[in-house]
Coordinates of C-alpha atoms in Angstrom, one line a residue:
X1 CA -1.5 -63.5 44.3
X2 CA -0.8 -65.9 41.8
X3 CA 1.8 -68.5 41.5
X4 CA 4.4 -67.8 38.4
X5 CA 5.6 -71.0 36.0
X6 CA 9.0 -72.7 37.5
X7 CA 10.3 -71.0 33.9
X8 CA 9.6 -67.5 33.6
X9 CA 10.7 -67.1 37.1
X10 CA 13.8 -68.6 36.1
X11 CA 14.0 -66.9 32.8
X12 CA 13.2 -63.6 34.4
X13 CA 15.9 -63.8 36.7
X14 CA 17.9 -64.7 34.1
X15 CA 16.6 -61.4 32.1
X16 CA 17.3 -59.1 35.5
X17 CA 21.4 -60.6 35.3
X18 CA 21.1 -58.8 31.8
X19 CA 22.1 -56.1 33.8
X20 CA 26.0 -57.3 34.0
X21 CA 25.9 -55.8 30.0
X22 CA 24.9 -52.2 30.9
X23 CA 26.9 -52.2 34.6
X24 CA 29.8 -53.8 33.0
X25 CA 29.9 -51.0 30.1
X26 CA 29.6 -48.3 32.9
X27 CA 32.0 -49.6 35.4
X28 CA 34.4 -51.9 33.2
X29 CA 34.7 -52.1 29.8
X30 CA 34.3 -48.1 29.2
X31 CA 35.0 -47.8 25.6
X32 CA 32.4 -48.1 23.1
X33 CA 33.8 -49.9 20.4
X34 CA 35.0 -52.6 22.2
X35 CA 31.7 -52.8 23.8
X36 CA 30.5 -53.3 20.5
X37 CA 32.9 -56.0 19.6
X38 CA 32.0 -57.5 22.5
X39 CA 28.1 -57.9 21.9
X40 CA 28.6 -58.2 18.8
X41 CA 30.6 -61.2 18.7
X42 CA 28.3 -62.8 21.5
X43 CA 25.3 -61.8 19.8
X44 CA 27.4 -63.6 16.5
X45 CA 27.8 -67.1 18.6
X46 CA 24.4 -66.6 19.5
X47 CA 22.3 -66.4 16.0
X48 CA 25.3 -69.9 15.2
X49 CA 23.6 -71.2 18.1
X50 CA 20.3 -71.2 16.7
X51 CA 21.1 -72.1 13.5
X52 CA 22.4 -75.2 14.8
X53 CA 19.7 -76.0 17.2
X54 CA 17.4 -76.1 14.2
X55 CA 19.6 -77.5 11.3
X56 CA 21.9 -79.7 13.2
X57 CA 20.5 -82.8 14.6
X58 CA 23.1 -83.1 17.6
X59 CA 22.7 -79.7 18.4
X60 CA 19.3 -80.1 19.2
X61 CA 18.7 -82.3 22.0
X62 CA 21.7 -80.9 24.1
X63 CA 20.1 -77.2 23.6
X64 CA 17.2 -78.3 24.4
X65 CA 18.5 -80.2 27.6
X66 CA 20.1 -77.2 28.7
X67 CA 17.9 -74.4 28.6
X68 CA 14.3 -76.2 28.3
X69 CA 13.9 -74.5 31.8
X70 CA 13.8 -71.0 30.4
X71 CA 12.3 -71.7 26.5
X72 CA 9.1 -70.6 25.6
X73 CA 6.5 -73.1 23.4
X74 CA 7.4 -70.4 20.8
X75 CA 10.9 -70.8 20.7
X76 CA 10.7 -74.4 21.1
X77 CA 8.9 -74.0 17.6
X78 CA 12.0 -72.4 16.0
X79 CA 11.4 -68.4 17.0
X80 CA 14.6 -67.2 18.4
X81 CA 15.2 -67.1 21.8
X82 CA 15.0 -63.8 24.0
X83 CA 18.7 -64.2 24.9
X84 CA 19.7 -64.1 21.3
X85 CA 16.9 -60.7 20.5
X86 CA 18.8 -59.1 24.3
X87 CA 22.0 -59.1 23.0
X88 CA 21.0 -58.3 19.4
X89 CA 19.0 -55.5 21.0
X90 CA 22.2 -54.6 22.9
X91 CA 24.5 -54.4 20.2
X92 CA 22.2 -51.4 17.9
X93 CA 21.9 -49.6 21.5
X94 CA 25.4 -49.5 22.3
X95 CA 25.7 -49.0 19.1
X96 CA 23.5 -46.2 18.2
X97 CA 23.6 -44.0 21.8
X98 CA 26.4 -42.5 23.5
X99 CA 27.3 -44.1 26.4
X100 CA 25.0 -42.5 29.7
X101 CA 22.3 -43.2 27.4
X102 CA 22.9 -46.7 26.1
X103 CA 23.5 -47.9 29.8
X104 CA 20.3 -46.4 31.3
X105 CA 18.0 -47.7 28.1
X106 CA 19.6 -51.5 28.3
X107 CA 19.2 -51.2 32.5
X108 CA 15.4 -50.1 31.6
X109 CA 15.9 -53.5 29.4
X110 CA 16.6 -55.9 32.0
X111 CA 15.7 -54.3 35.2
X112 CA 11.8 -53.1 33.9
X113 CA 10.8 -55.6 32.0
X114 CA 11.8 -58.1 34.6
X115 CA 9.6 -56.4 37.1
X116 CA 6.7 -56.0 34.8
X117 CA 6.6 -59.3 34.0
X118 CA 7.4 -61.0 38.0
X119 CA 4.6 -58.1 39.2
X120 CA 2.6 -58.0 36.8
X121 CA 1.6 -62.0 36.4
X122 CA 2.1 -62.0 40.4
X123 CA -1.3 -59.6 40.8
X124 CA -2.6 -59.1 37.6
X125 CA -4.9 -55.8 37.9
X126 CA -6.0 -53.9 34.7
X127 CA -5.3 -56.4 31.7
X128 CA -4.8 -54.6 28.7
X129 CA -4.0 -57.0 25.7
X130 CA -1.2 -59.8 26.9
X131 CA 0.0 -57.9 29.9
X132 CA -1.1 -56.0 32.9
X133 CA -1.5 -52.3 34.3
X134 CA 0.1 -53.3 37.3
X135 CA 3.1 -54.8 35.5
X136 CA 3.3 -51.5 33.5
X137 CA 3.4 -49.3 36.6
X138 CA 5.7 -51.5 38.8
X139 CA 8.2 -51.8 35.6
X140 CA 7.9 -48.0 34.9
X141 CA 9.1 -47.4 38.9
X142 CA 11.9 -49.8 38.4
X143 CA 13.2 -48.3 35.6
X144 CA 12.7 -44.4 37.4
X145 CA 14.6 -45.8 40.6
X146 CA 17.5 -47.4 38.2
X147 CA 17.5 -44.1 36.3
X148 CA 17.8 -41.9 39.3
X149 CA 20.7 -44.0 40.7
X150 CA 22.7 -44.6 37.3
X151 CA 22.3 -41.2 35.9
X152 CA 24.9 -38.0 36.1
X153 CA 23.5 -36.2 33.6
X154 CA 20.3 -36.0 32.3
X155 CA 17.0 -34.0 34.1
X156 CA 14.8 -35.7 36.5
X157 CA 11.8 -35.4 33.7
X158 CA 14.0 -37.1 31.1
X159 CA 14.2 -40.3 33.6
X160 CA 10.8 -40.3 34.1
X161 CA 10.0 -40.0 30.4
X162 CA 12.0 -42.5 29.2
X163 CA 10.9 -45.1 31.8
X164 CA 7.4 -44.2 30.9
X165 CA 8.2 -44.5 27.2
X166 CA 9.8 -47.8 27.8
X167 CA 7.0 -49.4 29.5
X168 CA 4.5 -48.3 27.4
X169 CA 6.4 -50.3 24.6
X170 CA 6.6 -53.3 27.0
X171 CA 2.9 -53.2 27.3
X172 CA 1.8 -52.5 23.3
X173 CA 2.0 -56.1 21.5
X174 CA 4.2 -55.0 18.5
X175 CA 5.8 -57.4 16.1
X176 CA 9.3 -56.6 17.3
X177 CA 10.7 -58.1 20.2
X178 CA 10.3 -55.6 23.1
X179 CA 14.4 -56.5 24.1
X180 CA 15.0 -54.3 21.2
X181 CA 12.1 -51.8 21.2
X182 CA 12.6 -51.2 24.7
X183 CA 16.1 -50.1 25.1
X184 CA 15.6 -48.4 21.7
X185 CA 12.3 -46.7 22.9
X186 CA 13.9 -45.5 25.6
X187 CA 17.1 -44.2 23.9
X188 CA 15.5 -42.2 21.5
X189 CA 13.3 -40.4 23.8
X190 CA 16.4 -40.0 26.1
X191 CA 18.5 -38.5 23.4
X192 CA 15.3 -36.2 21.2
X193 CA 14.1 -35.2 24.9
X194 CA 17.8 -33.9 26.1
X195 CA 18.1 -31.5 22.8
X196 CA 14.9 -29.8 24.3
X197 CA 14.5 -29.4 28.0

């Protein structure tokens, strides 16, 4: 087993409280457009954020005192930040899905990912580019086990598709940030595979 950096343990758990978006759309805030609003004006204070961590001199050194637990070298470097590309991936999902839909793909989000990454750099078996078989197969679980106890509507083999759609997407190194391609991923496949079993 190896030992995971102080920071993506911290960022990961971070990632897994995601969750509160998707939960909070199913159980509180059960309207779509003000769900909408809602990421949207977070994911709004979010992009000012950055702006002004890299334009703003005294922005800078109190972001970076904050959160320099959770930043990638990357992000240090001026990429955005994963919190800023979840919500932004949360906003077109919500957005784009009806509800059932847009809940199970942003849970896939937070809940999969996190255990693909916490599993997956924990035993690393079958390394395939960046990432790991075993972080693939212990995210694509998670995200089955959320599905079956979120959804009310949608067949079995539609869960189980879309987890394994999701994953895969986790595991491919594409130039988009996988907190959007992931929910996204697995909305699609969610909705197309619905219209045909």
């Amino acid at each position: 087993m190896n030992s995971i950096p102080k920071n993506e343990i911290t960022r990961k758990i971070l990632h897994l409280f995601s969750s509160i978006i998707p939960l909070g759309y199913l159980w509180v805030v059960q309207d779509k457009e003000i769900m909408v609003m809602l990421i949207g004006c977070l994911s709004l204070i979010a992009i000012l954020l950055e702006i002004g961590r890299q334009k703003l001199n005294f922005i800078q050194p109190t972001f970076n005192k904050w959160f320099n637990i959770m930043i990638r070298e990357n992000e240090f470097q001026g990429n955005l930040t994963g919190a800023t590309w979840l919500l932004f991936g949360s906003l077109v999902t919500i957005f784009s899905f009806p509800m059932r839909i847009a809940i199970l793909a942003l849970l896939y989000m937070s809940v999969g990912d996190s255990f693909a990454a916490l599993v997956g750099k924990s035993f690393p078996i079958g390394k395939l580019w960046n990432k790991t078989l075993s972080g693939t197969l212990a995210g694509t679980l998670s995200c089955i086990l959320v599905g079956f106890w979120i959804n009310e509507s949608l067949p079995q083999e539609i869960i189980i598709l879309s987890a394994v759609g999701a994953m895969l997407v986790e595991l491919i190194p594409l130039p988009l940030n996988d907190n959007v391609t992931i929910p996204l991923t697995a909305g699609l496949i969610m909705t197309y595979g619905a219209m045909i079993i």
